[in-house]
Each structure stands twice: as C-alpha cells, then as structure tokens.
PDB file of C-alpha atoms and ligand atoms in Angstrom:
ATOM      1  CA  MET A 757      21.731  11.960 -20.058  1.00  0.00           C
ATOM      2  CA  ARG A 758      22.421   8.688 -18.250  1.00  0.00           C
ATOM      3  CA  ILE A 759      19.912   6.986 -15.959  1.00  0.00           C
ATOM      4  CA  LEU A 760      20.589   4.061 -13.668  1.00  0.00           C
ATOM      5  CA  LEU A 761      17.825   1.456 -13.428  1.00  0.00           C
ATOM      6  CA  TYR A 762      17.971  -1.061 -10.596  1.00  0.00           C
ATOM      7  CA  ARG A 763      15.595  -3.539  -8.959  1.00  0.00           C
ATOM      8  CA  GLY A 764      16.449  -5.759  -6.017  1.00  0.00           C
ATOM      9  CA  ASP A 765      14.516  -8.617  -7.649  1.00  0.00           C
ATOM     10  CA  GLY A 766      16.772  -8.370 -10.721  1.00  0.00           C
ATOM     11  CA  VAL A 767      13.857  -7.892 -13.142  1.00  0.00           C
ATOM     12  CA  VAL A 768      15.231  -4.743 -14.697  1.00  0.00           C
ATOM     13  CA  GLU A 769      15.388  -5.503 -18.448  1.00  0.00           C
ATOM     14  CA  PRO A 770      11.689  -4.680 -19.105  1.00  0.00           C
ATOM     15  CA  TRP A 771      12.301  -1.303 -17.406  1.00  0.00           C
ATOM     16  CA  VAL A 772      15.320  -0.660 -19.622  1.00  0.00           C
ATOM     17  CA  ARG A 773      13.230  -1.358 -22.726  1.00  0.00           C
ATOM     18  CA  GLU A 774      10.414   0.875 -21.469  1.00  0.00           C
ATOM     19  CA  PHE A 775      12.819   3.758 -20.774  1.00  0.00           C
ATOM     20  CA  GLU A 776      14.425   3.334 -24.186  1.00  0.00           C
ATOM     21  CA  GLY A 777      10.954   3.603 -25.735  1.00  0.00           C
ATOM     22  CA  VAL A 778       9.787   6.616 -23.719  1.00  0.00           C
ATOM     23  CA  MET A 779      13.127   8.485 -23.496  1.00  0.00           C
ATOM     24  CA  PRO A 780      15.126   7.400 -26.587  1.00  0.00           C
ATOM     25  CA  GLN A 781      17.686  10.164 -25.980  1.00  0.00           C
ATOM     26  CA  VAL A 782      18.683   8.645 -22.629  1.00  0.00           C
ATOM     27  CA  GLU A 783      21.336   6.015 -21.934  1.00  0.00           C
ATOM     28  CA  ALA A 784      19.829   3.506 -19.478  1.00  0.00           C
ATOM     29  CA  VAL A 785      22.413   1.581 -17.442  1.00  0.00           C
ATOM     30  CA  THR A 786      22.023  -1.223 -14.908  1.00  0.00           C
ATOM     31  CA  TRP A 787      24.185  -2.279 -11.962  1.00  0.00           C
ATOM     32  CA  LYS A 788      25.305  -5.491 -10.285  1.00  0.00           C
ATOM     33  CA  GLU A 789      26.842  -5.973  -6.826  1.00  0.00           C
ATOM     34  CA  GLY A 790      30.567  -5.164  -6.917  1.00  0.00           C
ATOM     35  CA  GLN A 791      30.415  -2.981 -10.058  1.00  0.00           C
ATOM     36  CA  VAL A 792      31.584   0.624 -10.225  1.00  0.00           C
ATOM     37  CA  LEU A 793      28.779   2.788 -11.551  1.00  0.00           C
ATOM     38  CA  PRO A 794      29.555   5.313 -14.318  1.00  0.00           C
ATOM     39  CA  PRO A 795      28.395   8.872 -13.447  1.00  0.00           C
ATOM     40  CA  CYS A 796      24.587   9.037 -13.768  1.00  0.00           C
ATOM     41  CA  ASP A 797      22.146  11.961 -13.832  1.00  0.00           C
ATOM     42  CA  TYR A 798      19.249  10.109 -12.191  1.00  0.00           C
ATOM     43  CA  ALA A 799      18.584   6.777 -10.526  1.00  0.00           C
ATOM     44  CA  VAL A 800      15.334   4.826 -10.701  1.00  0.00           C
ATOM     45  CA  LEU A 801      15.195   2.081  -8.061  1.00  0.00           C
ATOM     46  CA  TRP A 802      13.238  -0.538  -6.201  1.00  0.00           C
ATOM     47  CA  ASN A 803      14.692  -2.320  -3.146  1.00  0.00           C
ATOM     48  CA  PRO A 804      18.249  -1.068  -3.645  1.00  0.00           C
ATOM     49  CA  ALA A 805      21.441  -2.517  -2.183  1.00  0.00           C
ATOM     50  CA  LEU A 806      23.701  -0.483   0.105  1.00  0.00           C
ATOM     51  CA  GLY A 807      26.659  -0.903  -2.282  1.00  0.00           C
ATOM     52  CA  LEU A 808      24.641   0.906  -4.914  1.00  0.00           C
ATOM     53  CA  LEU A 809      23.321   3.724  -2.717  1.00  0.00           C
ATOM     54  CA  GLU A 810      26.909   4.548  -1.738  1.00  0.00           C
ATOM     55  CA  GLN A 811      27.601   5.378  -5.378  1.00  0.00           C
ATOM     56  CA  LEU A 812      24.633   7.686  -5.882  1.00  0.00           C
ATOM     57  CA  ALA A 813      25.805  10.840  -4.100  1.00  0.00           C
ATOM     58  CA  GLN A 814      26.126  12.696  -7.422  1.00  0.00           C
ATOM     59  CA  VAL A 815      22.726  11.954  -8.977  1.00  0.00           C
ATOM     60  CA  LYS A 816      20.231  14.820  -9.246  1.00  0.00           C
ATOM     61  CA  ALA A 817      17.381  12.730  -7.813  1.00  0.00           C
ATOM     62  CA  ILE A 818      16.415   9.178  -6.976  1.00  0.00           C
ATOM     63  CA  PHE A 819      13.039   7.934  -8.242  1.00  0.00           C
ATOM     64  CA  LEU A 820      11.219   4.983  -6.754  1.00  0.00           C
ATOM     65  CA  MET A 821       9.411   2.409  -8.891  1.00  0.00           C
ATOM     66  CA  GLY A 822       6.588   2.267  -6.343  1.00  0.00           C
ATOM     67  CA  ALA A 823       4.630   4.318  -3.842  1.00  0.00           C
ATOM     68  CA  GLY A 824       6.030   3.026  -0.546  1.00  0.00           C
ATOM     69  CA  VAL A 825       9.435   4.311   0.471  1.00  0.00           C
ATOM     70  CA  ASP A 826      10.106   2.333   3.656  1.00  0.00           C
ATOM     71  CA  ALA A 827      12.530  -0.063   1.915  1.00  0.00           C
ATOM     72  CA  LEU A 828      14.643   2.956   0.940  1.00  0.00           C
ATOM     73  CA  LEU A 829      14.370   5.053   4.081  1.00  0.00           C
ATOM     74  CA  LYS A 830      15.502   2.142   6.228  1.00  0.00           C
ATOM     75  CA  PHE A 831      19.055   2.961   5.019  1.00  0.00           C
ATOM     76  CA  GLY A 832      18.884   6.200   7.056  1.00  0.00           C
ATOM     77  CA  GLU A 833      22.196   8.063   7.095  1.00  0.00           C
ATOM     78  CA  ALA A 834      23.572   5.864   4.325  1.00  0.00           C
ATOM     79  CA  LEU A 835      21.095   7.400   1.886  1.00  0.00           C
ATOM     80  CA  PRO A 836      22.607  10.019  -0.426  1.00  0.00           C
ATOM     81  CA  ASP A 837      21.464  13.546   0.300  1.00  0.00           C
ATOM     82  CA  VAL A 838      19.504  14.016  -2.932  1.00  0.00           C
ATOM     83  CA  PRO A 839      15.760  14.435  -3.565  1.00  0.00           C
ATOM     84  CA  LEU A 840      13.816  11.162  -3.278  1.00  0.00           C
ATOM     85  CA  ILE A 841      10.690  10.971  -5.405  1.00  0.00           C
ATOM     86  CA  ARG A 842       8.032   8.286  -5.116  1.00  0.00           C
ATOM     87  CA  LEU A 843       5.657   7.162  -7.809  1.00  0.00           C
ATOM     88  CA  GLY A 844       2.500   9.284  -7.686  1.00  0.00           C
ATOM     89  CA  ASP A 845      -0.517   7.251  -8.765  1.00  0.00           C
ATOM     90  CA  ALA A 846       0.439   5.882 -12.180  1.00  0.00           C
ATOM     91  CA  GLY A 847      -2.514   3.497 -12.424  1.00  0.00           C
ATOM     92  CA  MET A 848      -2.284   2.307  -8.812  1.00  0.00           C
ATOM     93  CA  GLY A 849      -5.230   4.306  -7.425  1.00  0.00           C
ATOM     94  CA  VAL A 850      -7.830   2.557  -9.558  1.00  0.00           C
ATOM     95  CA  GLN A 851      -6.372  -0.868  -8.719  1.00  0.00           C
ATOM     96  CA  MET A 852      -6.530  -0.057  -5.000  1.00  0.00           C
ATOM     97  CA  ALA A 853     -10.155   0.996  -5.424  1.00  0.00           C
ATOM     98  CA  GLU A 854     -10.931  -2.277  -7.257  1.00  0.00           C
ATOM     99  CA  TYR A 855      -9.244  -4.408  -4.615  1.00  0.00           C
ATOM    100  CA  VAL A 856     -10.864  -2.705  -1.636  1.00  0.00           C
ATOM    101  CA  THR A 857     -14.273  -2.587  -3.313  1.00  0.00           C
ATOM    102  CA  HIS A 858     -14.091  -6.318  -3.962  1.00  0.00           C
ATOM    103  CA  ALA A 859     -13.154  -7.094  -0.360  1.00  0.00           C
ATOM    104  CA  VAL A 860     -15.749  -4.735   1.191  1.00  0.00           C
ATOM    105  CA  LEU A 861     -18.575  -6.015  -1.025  1.00  0.00           C
ATOM    106  CA  ARG A 862     -17.556  -9.617  -0.351  1.00  0.00           C
ATOM    107  CA  TYR A 863     -18.039  -9.056   3.378  1.00  0.00           C
ATOM    108  CA  PHE A 864     -21.040  -6.760   3.084  1.00  0.00           C
ATOM    109  CA  ARG A 865     -22.956  -9.143   0.789  1.00  0.00           C
ATOM    110  CA  ARG A 866     -21.699 -12.067   2.929  1.00  0.00           C
ATOM    111  CA  PHE A 867     -20.077 -13.873   0.015  1.00  0.00           C
ATOM    112  CA  ASP A 868     -17.384 -15.147   2.407  1.00  0.00           C
ATOM    113  CA  GLU A 869     -20.108 -16.963   4.340  1.00  0.00           C
ATOM    114  CA  TYR A 870     -21.825 -18.184   1.171  1.00  0.00           C
ATOM    115  CA  GLU A 871     -18.477 -19.590  -0.034  1.00  0.00           C
ATOM    116  CA  GLN A 872     -18.246 -21.633   3.185  1.00  0.00           C
ATOM    117  CA  GLN A 873     -21.878 -22.723   2.955  1.00  0.00           C
ATOM    118  CA  ALA A 874     -21.510 -23.828  -0.660  1.00  0.00           C
ATOM    119  CA  ARG A 875     -18.602 -26.046   0.344  1.00  0.00           C
ATOM    120  CA  HIS A 876     -21.008 -27.946   2.544  1.00  0.00           C
ATOM    121  CA  GLY A 877     -23.876 -27.947   0.068  1.00  0.00           C
ATOM    122  CA  ALA A 878     -25.912 -25.546   2.240  1.00  0.00           C
ATOM    123  CA  TRP A 879     -28.612 -23.364   0.603  1.00  0.00           C
ATOM    124  CA  ASN A 880     -29.261 -20.782   3.269  1.00  0.00           C
ATOM    125  CA  PRO A 881     -29.996 -17.118   2.458  1.00  0.00           C
ATOM    126  CA  LEU A 882     -28.625 -14.882   5.226  1.00  0.00           C
ATOM    127  CA  PRO A 883     -30.144 -11.578   6.381  1.00  0.00           C
ATOM    128  CA  GLN A 884     -28.793  -8.532   4.589  1.00  0.00           C
ATOM    129  CA  ILE A 885     -26.538  -6.284   6.704  1.00  0.00           C
ATOM    130  CA  PRO A 886     -27.926  -2.704   6.907  1.00  0.00           C
ATOM    131  CA  LYS A 887     -25.543  -0.385   5.109  1.00  0.00           C
ATOM    132  CA  GLU A 888     -25.612   2.161   7.903  1.00  0.00           C
ATOM    133  CA  GLU A 889     -24.053  -0.523  10.136  1.00  0.00           C
ATOM    134  CA  PHE A 890     -21.193  -1.015   7.731  1.00  0.00           C
ATOM    135  CA  ALA A 891     -19.056   2.100   8.102  1.00  0.00           C
ATOM    136  CA  VAL A 892     -15.834   1.847   6.134  1.00  0.00           C
ATOM    137  CA  GLY A 893     -12.861   3.606   7.731  1.00  0.00           C
ATOM    138  CA  VAL A 894      -9.889   4.380   5.522  1.00  0.00           C
ATOM    139  CA  MET A 895      -6.561   5.087   7.232  1.00  0.00           C
ATOM    140  CA  GLY A 896      -4.291   7.124   4.971  1.00  0.00           C
ATOM    141  CA  LEU A 897      -5.920   9.672   2.709  1.00  0.00           C
ATOM    142  CA  GLY A 898      -3.164  10.349   0.213  1.00  0.00           C
ATOM    143  CA  LYS A 899      -3.151   9.842  -3.556  1.00  0.00           C
ATOM    144  CA  LEU A 900      -4.057   6.164  -3.271  1.00  0.00           C
ATOM    145  CA  GLY A 901      -6.511   6.561  -0.382  1.00  0.00           C
ATOM    146  CA  GLN A 902      -8.708   9.066  -2.178  1.00  0.00           C
ATOM    147  CA  PRO A 903      -9.891   6.768  -5.022  1.00  0.00           C
ATOM    148  CA  VAL A 904     -10.766   4.164  -2.398  1.00  0.00           C
ATOM    149  CA  VAL A 905     -12.834   6.693  -0.469  1.00  0.00           C
ATOM    150  CA  GLU A 906     -14.632   7.690  -3.673  1.00  0.00           C
ATOM    151  CA  ALA A 907     -15.408   4.075  -4.563  1.00  0.00           C
ATOM    152  CA  MET A 908     -16.877   3.467  -1.103  1.00  0.00           C
ATOM    153  CA  ARG A 909     -18.999   6.590  -1.370  1.00  0.00           C
ATOM    154  CA  HIS A 910     -20.213   5.464  -4.783  1.00  0.00           C
ATOM    155  CA  PHE A 911     -21.693   2.326  -3.172  1.00  0.00           C
ATOM    156  CA  GLY A 912     -23.319   4.389  -0.442  1.00  0.00           C
ATOM    157  CA  PHE A 913     -21.294   3.150   2.546  1.00  0.00           C
ATOM    158  CA  PRO A 914     -20.820   5.562   5.438  1.00  0.00           C
ATOM    159  CA  VAL A 915     -17.169   6.558   4.924  1.00  0.00           C
ATOM    160  CA  ARG A 916     -14.730   7.735   7.566  1.00  0.00           C
ATOM    161  CA  GLY A 917     -11.141   8.713   7.057  1.00  0.00           C
ATOM    162  CA  TRP A 918      -8.124   9.028   9.316  1.00  0.00           C
ATOM    163  CA  SER A 919      -4.882  10.804   8.524  1.00  0.00           C
ATOM    164  CA  ARG A 920      -1.884  12.266  10.307  1.00  0.00           C
ATOM    165  CA  THR A 921      -2.987  15.845   9.660  1.00  0.00           C
ATOM    166  CA  PRO A 922      -6.604  17.068   9.263  1.00  0.00           C
ATOM    167  CA  LYS A 923      -8.173  16.641   5.806  1.00  0.00           C
ATOM    168  CA  ASP A 924     -11.487  17.920   4.569  1.00  0.00           C
ATOM    169  CA  ILE A 925     -13.166  15.530   2.114  1.00  0.00           C
ATOM    170  CA  PRO A 926     -16.793  16.117   1.114  1.00  0.00           C
ATOM    171  CA  GLY A 927     -19.082  13.322   2.339  1.00  0.00           C
ATOM    172  CA  VAL A 928     -16.373  11.767   4.544  1.00  0.00           C
ATOM    173  CA  GLU A 929     -16.185  11.990   8.340  1.00  0.00           C
ATOM    174  CA  THR A 930     -12.532  12.748   8.870  1.00  0.00           C
ATOM    175  CA  TYR A 931     -10.354  12.312  11.955  1.00  0.00           C
ATOM    176  CA  ALA A 932      -6.709  13.209  12.461  1.00  0.00           C
ATOM    177  CA  GLY A 933      -3.761  12.452  14.674  1.00  0.00           C
ATOM    178  CA  MET A 934      -3.537  10.278  17.745  1.00  0.00           C
ATOM    179  CA  GLU A 935      -6.422  12.103  19.420  1.00  0.00           C
ATOM    180  CA  GLY A 936      -8.671  11.287  16.459  1.00  0.00           C
ATOM    181  CA  LEU A 937      -7.727   7.606  16.347  1.00  0.00           C
ATOM    182  CA  ASP A 938      -9.948   6.375  19.138  1.00  0.00           C
ATOM    183  CA  PRO A 939     -13.273   7.839  17.870  1.00  0.00           C
ATOM    184  CA  PHE A 940     -12.327   6.888  14.307  1.00  0.00           C
ATOM    185  CA  LEU A 941     -11.776   3.227  15.217  1.00  0.00           C
ATOM    186  CA  ARG A 942     -14.796   2.960  17.507  1.00  0.00           C
ATOM    187  CA  GLY A 943     -17.161   3.963  14.701  1.00  0.00           C
ATOM    188  CA  THR A 944     -15.552   1.738  12.066  1.00  0.00           C
ATOM    189  CA  ARG A 945     -16.830  -1.672  10.967  1.00  0.00           C
ATOM    190  CA  VAL A 946     -14.451  -2.212   8.046  1.00  0.00           C
ATOM    191  CA  LEU A 947     -10.949  -0.878   8.508  1.00  0.00           C
ATOM    192  CA  VAL A 948      -8.857  -0.284   5.407  1.00  0.00           C
ATOM    193  CA  SER A 949      -5.166   0.352   6.006  1.00  0.00           C
ATOM    194  CA  MET A 950      -3.480   2.436   3.346  1.00  0.00           C
ATOM    195  CA  LEU A 951      -0.892   3.933   5.687  1.00  0.00           C
ATOM    196  CA  PRO A 952       2.782   4.239   4.842  1.00  0.00           C
ATOM    197  CA  LEU A 953       5.099   2.309   7.145  1.00  0.00           C
ATOM    198  CA  THR A 954       6.902   4.795   9.405  1.00  0.00           C
ATOM    199  CA  PRO A 955       8.142   4.656  13.011  1.00  0.00           C
ATOM    200  CA  ASP A 956       4.716   6.102  13.987  1.00  0.00           C
ATOM    201  CA  THR A 957       2.643   3.531  12.120  1.00  0.00           C
ATOM    202  CA  ALA A 958       4.657   0.347  12.824  1.00  0.00           C
ATOM    203  CA  ASN A 959       2.437  -1.944  14.948  1.00  0.00           C
ATOM    204  CA  LEU A 960      -0.204   0.794  15.158  1.00  0.00           C
ATOM    205  CA  LEU A 961      -2.891  -1.811  14.562  1.00  0.00           C
ATOM    206  CA  ASP A 962      -2.255  -3.894  17.658  1.00  0.00           C
ATOM    207  CA  ARG A 963      -4.666  -5.653  20.019  1.00  0.00           C
ATOM    208  CA  HIS A 964      -5.406  -2.393  21.827  1.00  0.00           C
ATOM    209  CA  ASN A 965      -6.352  -0.422  18.712  1.00  0.00           C
ATOM    210  CA  LEU A 966      -7.925  -3.230  16.674  1.00  0.00           C
ATOM    211  CA  GLY A 967      -9.945  -4.076  19.780  1.00  0.00           C
ATOM    212  CA  LYS A 968     -11.657  -0.675  19.491  1.00  0.00           C
ATOM    213  CA  LEU A 969     -13.267  -1.579  16.169  1.00  0.00           C
ATOM    214  CA  GLN A 970     -16.928  -2.496  16.225  1.00  0.00           C
ATOM    215  CA  PRO A 971     -17.617  -6.144  17.111  1.00  0.00           C
ATOM    216  CA  GLY A 972     -17.648  -8.334  14.000  1.00  0.00           C
ATOM    217  CA  ALA A 973     -15.287  -5.933  12.262  1.00  0.00           C
ATOM    218  CA  TYR A 974     -13.312  -6.600   9.096  1.00  0.00           C
ATOM    219  CA  LEU A 975      -9.772  -5.577   8.255  1.00  0.00           C
ATOM    220  CA  ILE A 976      -8.287  -4.946   4.838  1.00  0.00           C
ATOM    221  CA  ASN A 977      -4.559  -4.216   4.609  1.00  0.00           C
ATOM    222  CA  VAL A 978      -3.160  -2.998   1.310  1.00  0.00           C
ATOM    223  CA  SER A 979      -0.206  -0.926   2.481  1.00  0.00           C
ATOM    224  CA  ARG A 980       2.477  -2.576   4.622  1.00  0.00           C
ATOM    225  CA  GLY A 981       2.340  -5.678   6.791  1.00  0.00           C
ATOM    226  CA  ALA A 982       4.326  -4.271   9.709  1.00  0.00           C
ATOM    227  CA  ILE A 983       1.510  -1.818  10.512  1.00  0.00           C
ATOM    228  CA  ILE A 984      -0.365  -4.774  11.994  1.00  0.00           C
ATOM    229  CA  ALA A 985       0.763  -6.715  15.050  1.00  0.00           C
ATOM    230  CA  GLU A 986       0.147 -10.077  13.389  1.00  0.00           C
ATOM    231  CA  PRO A 987      -0.254 -12.259  16.533  1.00  0.00           C
ATOM    232  CA  ASP A 988      -2.747  -9.705  17.920  1.00  0.00           C
ATOM    233  CA  LEU A 989      -4.817  -9.919  14.750  1.00  0.00           C
ATOM    234  CA  MET A 990      -4.828 -13.699  15.044  1.00  0.00           C
ATOM    235  CA  THR A 991      -6.074 -13.440  18.661  1.00  0.00           C
ATOM    236  CA  LEU A 992      -8.890 -11.062  17.711  1.00  0.00           C
ATOM    237  CA  ILE A 993      -9.929 -13.241  14.773  1.00  0.00           C
ATOM    238  CA  ARG A 994     -10.059 -16.315  17.015  1.00  0.00           C
ATOM    239  CA  SER A 995     -12.124 -14.438  19.602  1.00  0.00           C
ATOM    240  CA  GLY A 996     -14.550 -13.377  16.854  1.00  0.00           C
ATOM    241  CA  HIS A 997     -14.079  -9.661  17.515  1.00  0.00           C
ATOM    242  CA  ILE A 998     -12.697  -9.455  14.005  1.00  0.00           C
ATOM    243  CA  ALA A 999     -14.868 -11.490  11.657  1.00  0.00           C
ATOM    244  CA  GLY A1000     -12.510 -11.538   8.705  1.00  0.00           C
ATOM    245  CA  ALA A1001      -9.398 -10.010   7.187  1.00  0.00           C
ATOM    246  CA  THR A1002      -8.194  -9.557   3.641  1.00  0.00           C
ATOM    247  CA  LEU A1003      -4.458  -9.091   3.620  1.00  0.00           C
ATOM    248  CA  ASP A1004      -2.289  -8.247   0.635  1.00  0.00           C
ATOM    249  CA  VAL A1005       0.876  -7.327   2.548  1.00  0.00           C
ATOM    250  CA  PHE A1006       2.833  -8.995   5.327  1.00  0.00           C
ATOM    251  CA  ARG A1007       5.737  -8.330   7.656  1.00  0.00           C
ATOM    252  CA  HIS A1008       7.743 -10.986   5.799  1.00  0.00           C
ATOM    253  CA  GLU A1009       7.067 -11.510   2.116  1.00  0.00           C
ATOM    254  CA  PRO A1010       6.524 -14.026   0.665  1.00  0.00           C
ATOM    255  CA  LEU A1011       4.415 -15.022   3.668  1.00  0.00           C
ATOM    256  CA  PRO A1012       6.388 -17.963   5.165  1.00  0.00           C
ATOM    257  CA  ALA A1013       4.843 -21.436   4.778  1.00  0.00           C
ATOM    258  CA  PRO A1014       4.370 -22.110   8.530  1.00  0.00           C
ATOM    259  CA  HIS A1015       2.624 -18.761   9.168  1.00  0.00           C
ATOM    260  CA  PRO A1016      -0.735 -19.320  10.969  1.00  0.00           C
ATOM    261  CA  PHE A1017      -2.524 -16.907   8.589  1.00  0.00           C
ATOM    262  CA  TRP A1018      -2.390 -19.553   5.830  1.00  0.00           C
ATOM    263  CA  ASN A1019      -4.598 -21.939   7.810  1.00  0.00           C
ATOM    264  CA  GLU A1020      -7.116 -19.426   9.100  1.00  0.00           C
ATOM    265  CA  PRO A1021     -10.218 -19.563   6.870  1.00  0.00           C
ATOM    266  CA  ARG A1022     -11.316 -16.078   7.957  1.00  0.00           C
ATOM    267  CA  ILE A1023      -8.133 -14.575   6.539  1.00  0.00           C
ATOM    268  CA  SER A1024      -7.904 -14.103   2.779  1.00  0.00           C
ATOM    269  CA  ILE A1025      -4.393 -13.744   1.416  1.00  0.00           C
ATOM    270  CA  THR A1026      -3.136 -12.234  -1.817  1.00  0.00           C
ATOM    271  CA  PRO A1027       0.553 -11.924  -2.759  1.00  0.00           C
ATOM    272  CA  HIS A1028       1.090  -8.116  -2.673  1.00  0.00           C
ATOM    273  CA  ILE A1029      -0.879  -7.465  -5.848  1.00  0.00           C
ATOM    274  CA  SER A1030      -3.432  -4.867  -4.737  1.00  0.00           C
ATOM    275  CA  ALA A1031      -1.769  -2.158  -6.856  1.00  0.00           C
ATOM    276  CA  LEU A1032       0.822  -3.364  -9.297  1.00  0.00           C
ATOM    277  CA  THR A1033       3.163  -0.813 -10.790  1.00  0.00           C
ATOM    278  CA  MET A1034       2.122  -0.233 -14.398  1.00  0.00           C
ATOM    279  CA  ARG A1035       5.516   0.034 -16.027  1.00  0.00           C
ATOM    280  CA  HIS A1036       4.538   2.195 -18.954  1.00  0.00           C
ATOM    281  CA  ASP A1037       2.563   4.682 -16.831  1.00  0.00           C
ATOM    282  CA  ALA A1038       5.368   4.756 -14.260  1.00  0.00           C
ATOM    283  CA  VAL A1039       8.073   5.466 -16.820  1.00  0.00           C
ATOM    284  CA  ARG A1040       5.967   8.190 -18.448  1.00  0.00           C
ATOM    285  CA  GLN A1041       5.484   9.797 -15.045  1.00  0.00           C
ATOM    286  CA  ILE A1042       9.209   9.627 -14.228  1.00  0.00           C
ATOM    287  CA  ALA A1043      10.095  11.016 -17.667  1.00  0.00           C
ATOM    288  CA  ASP A1044       7.722  13.966 -17.099  1.00  0.00           C
ATOM    289  CA  LYS A1045       9.246  14.625 -13.687  1.00  0.00           C
ATOM    290  CA  ILE A1046      12.781  14.504 -15.081  1.00  0.00           C
ATOM    291  CA  ALA A1047      11.745  17.009 -17.756  1.00  0.00           C
ATOM    292  CA  ALA A1048      10.305  19.258 -15.029  1.00  0.00           C
ATOM    293  CA  LEU A1049      13.452  19.019 -12.879  1.00  0.00           C
ATOM    294  CA  GLU A1050      15.681  19.724 -15.880  1.00  0.00           C
ATOM    295  CA  SER A1051      13.783  22.934 -16.551  1.00  0.00           C
ATOM    296  CA  GLY A1052      13.857  23.992 -12.902  1.00  0.00           C
ATOM    297  CA  GLN A1053      10.167  23.241 -12.229  1.00  0.00           C
ATOM    298  CA  PRO A1054       8.931  21.773  -8.939  1.00  0.00           C
ATOM    299  CA  VAL A1055       7.732  18.151  -8.925  1.00  0.00           C
ATOM    300  CA  ASP A1056       5.113  16.278  -6.905  1.00  0.00           C
ATOM    301  CA  ASP A1057       5.627  13.234  -4.685  1.00  0.00           C
ATOM    302  CA  LEU A1058       8.838  14.328  -2.992  1.00  0.00           C
ATOM    303  CA  VAL A1059       9.591  12.132  -0.002  1.00  0.00           C
ATOM    304  CA  ASP A1060       9.805  13.919   3.348  1.00  0.00           C
ATOM    305  CA  ARG A1061      12.521  12.009   5.205  1.00  0.00           C
ATOM    306  CA  SER A1062      11.541  13.474   8.568  1.00  0.00           C
ATOM    307  CA  LEU A1063       7.964  12.154   8.205  1.00  0.00           C
ATOM    308  CA  GLY A1064       9.122   8.845   6.803  1.00  0.00           C
ATOM    309  CA  TYR A1065       7.030   8.944   3.605  1.00  0.00           C
TER     310      TYR A1065
HETATM  311  C1  OXD B 515       4.445   0.145  -3.576  1.00  0.00           C
HETATM  312  C2  OXD B 515       4.214  -1.286  -3.511  1.00  0.00           C
HETATM  313  O1  OXD B 515       4.794   0.726  -2.550  1.00  0.00           O
HETATM  314  O2  OXD B 515       4.244  -1.929  -4.565  1.00  0.00           O
HETATM  315  O3  OXD B 515       4.266   0.747  -4.633  1.00  0.00           O
HETATM  316  O4  OXD B 515       4.001  -1.838  -2.434  1.00  0.00           O
END
C-alpha cells in the first residue's frame, strides 16, 4: 500500500518517520509542486495545493492531519470525489479543555486584573465574582467541545451549549439553531467558540451577536478566526461591553504585525496552539481507520461537504 503525505508548511519528514514506525508495511511518499504523483491508496494532508488535489481522484480516501476542514473544503468542485476524513480527537480534546480552563479561571479569579495591578506595584484584593454570574457558553458541542464542557462543569460554572442541531448533555443548558442563538448569548458571560468555519458561521460573532452577551463578557476563540468580525470585537472591547478576549486563531495567520489586537491589553494572543496535533496519536488513529476501511468497516469523522465540516 502507498500513502501520500503532504503538508503545506513543508514539515512532512516527521510524519513520514511516524508512518514508517506505525505502518511499516506501507510505502510513504511525499510530493512537491510540479511533480507527477505515483498511484496512491490514501492521502494524508494538511493545507494542500491545488496541483496536488488534481492528482488525487484515484485515492480511496483523504485524511486530514487536523480537525478543521475549511482549508480543504475551500477548493469546492476541485476536490476529488472521495471520502474526506478529519482527525477525531487524538489528544486535542484534553488540550482544548486545558486552554479554555486556563482562560476562564484567569478571568474568573481576576488574574488578568492582578497582572495589570502588579505591573504598577498595586496590592489591591478585588471582590470575588459569584460563580452563578459567570455562565460559560460553549458554541460547538462536537468531539472537542465536549471535554471543554466537562471541564467547566468540574469547576462548578453554570454551563450552556449551542450547536447547529439539538444536543442533550446532562448538566448543560443547551440551545440549537438560529432561533436558539439569541437566548444562548444573552445568558452567557464567557463565550467559548469551538465552531467549525462554514458559510453559516463566518462572521457569526459580529457586533450584533457579540453585543447580546452579558455586559463585561469575555470571549475565548479556539476554532477559526473568521468566525469573529474582528473590527466589531475591537469596538466592543473599547466600549467595555467585552471585558477581555483570549484568541488563539485569527483571520490571517500569523497575525500581521500592524493588527490592532497586538496593542490591546485586554486581548491575549496565542499562536494557534490551543490543540496541537499529536503526531503519534494522529498516525495511530489514521492507521486504525485505514485498517477499518480496508476491511469494509465504517469509520468515524467523515466530513459532510454539504454542512461544511
Ligand atoms: C485543526 C487545527 O483544525 O489545528 O486541527 O486548527
């Protein structure tokens, strides 16, 4: 069996070595712009080039090296008509839970304010925020959203969840669809975006919707930058309606040097690290799915092109 491994950032050698370790029977090949690809059984990709996708019509499936599929689906009709399979959890769920827990506790225990105070040598204990006033609302309740919800419940925060279709999660107030968005946002103090980027979610968090959050709200974005209308967020931060934001993802990455977010002290920035792909876990998962496909079994995490994720 031959598998193509490709990454737009060119860092593919560690993946080749991992595949050779986990699937020694497989020939792992790579590709460079302009090359003709030998026939392959499967492709495993991240941020592919069009010239490569055009040569993948014969593969049995395309696997993604991550959870988000927007960078692939943007090719639309040019995408080969073969099953597309995202990475399931593969160690990402726990990292998401760590990241969001850190950000929520930082705001809840007012560490952001203590950091500012300490810079000015101020010793000034602040009143504790009542937990019942700190409802955490998670948008996107898929494989990565669920561990976040559980972590928030563990700390005793009121937890709300919003998803495209109704979901029933014990201990979580759930809302669904566009009709559920308004009440979901109005009762939320800390909004956590874990939504995939689709035509329905692009710019969903604009001035209108973010303005529905409770005054002094916080925003945490760990999914895709284009879900947020960035200038609108800036306006709401400056007006104080949003007290702080922790952003891991941006419309343009790396976040360009002149971007106003860099100079806004109430915005904390990390470089798209909230859930790094754990190579070994990812390759094991892909190997298991290939084994299932080869024996005619169904696999999880199939991308639904019509839904965009
Ligand atoms: C992913 C990502 O989608 O790394 O997995 O953003």
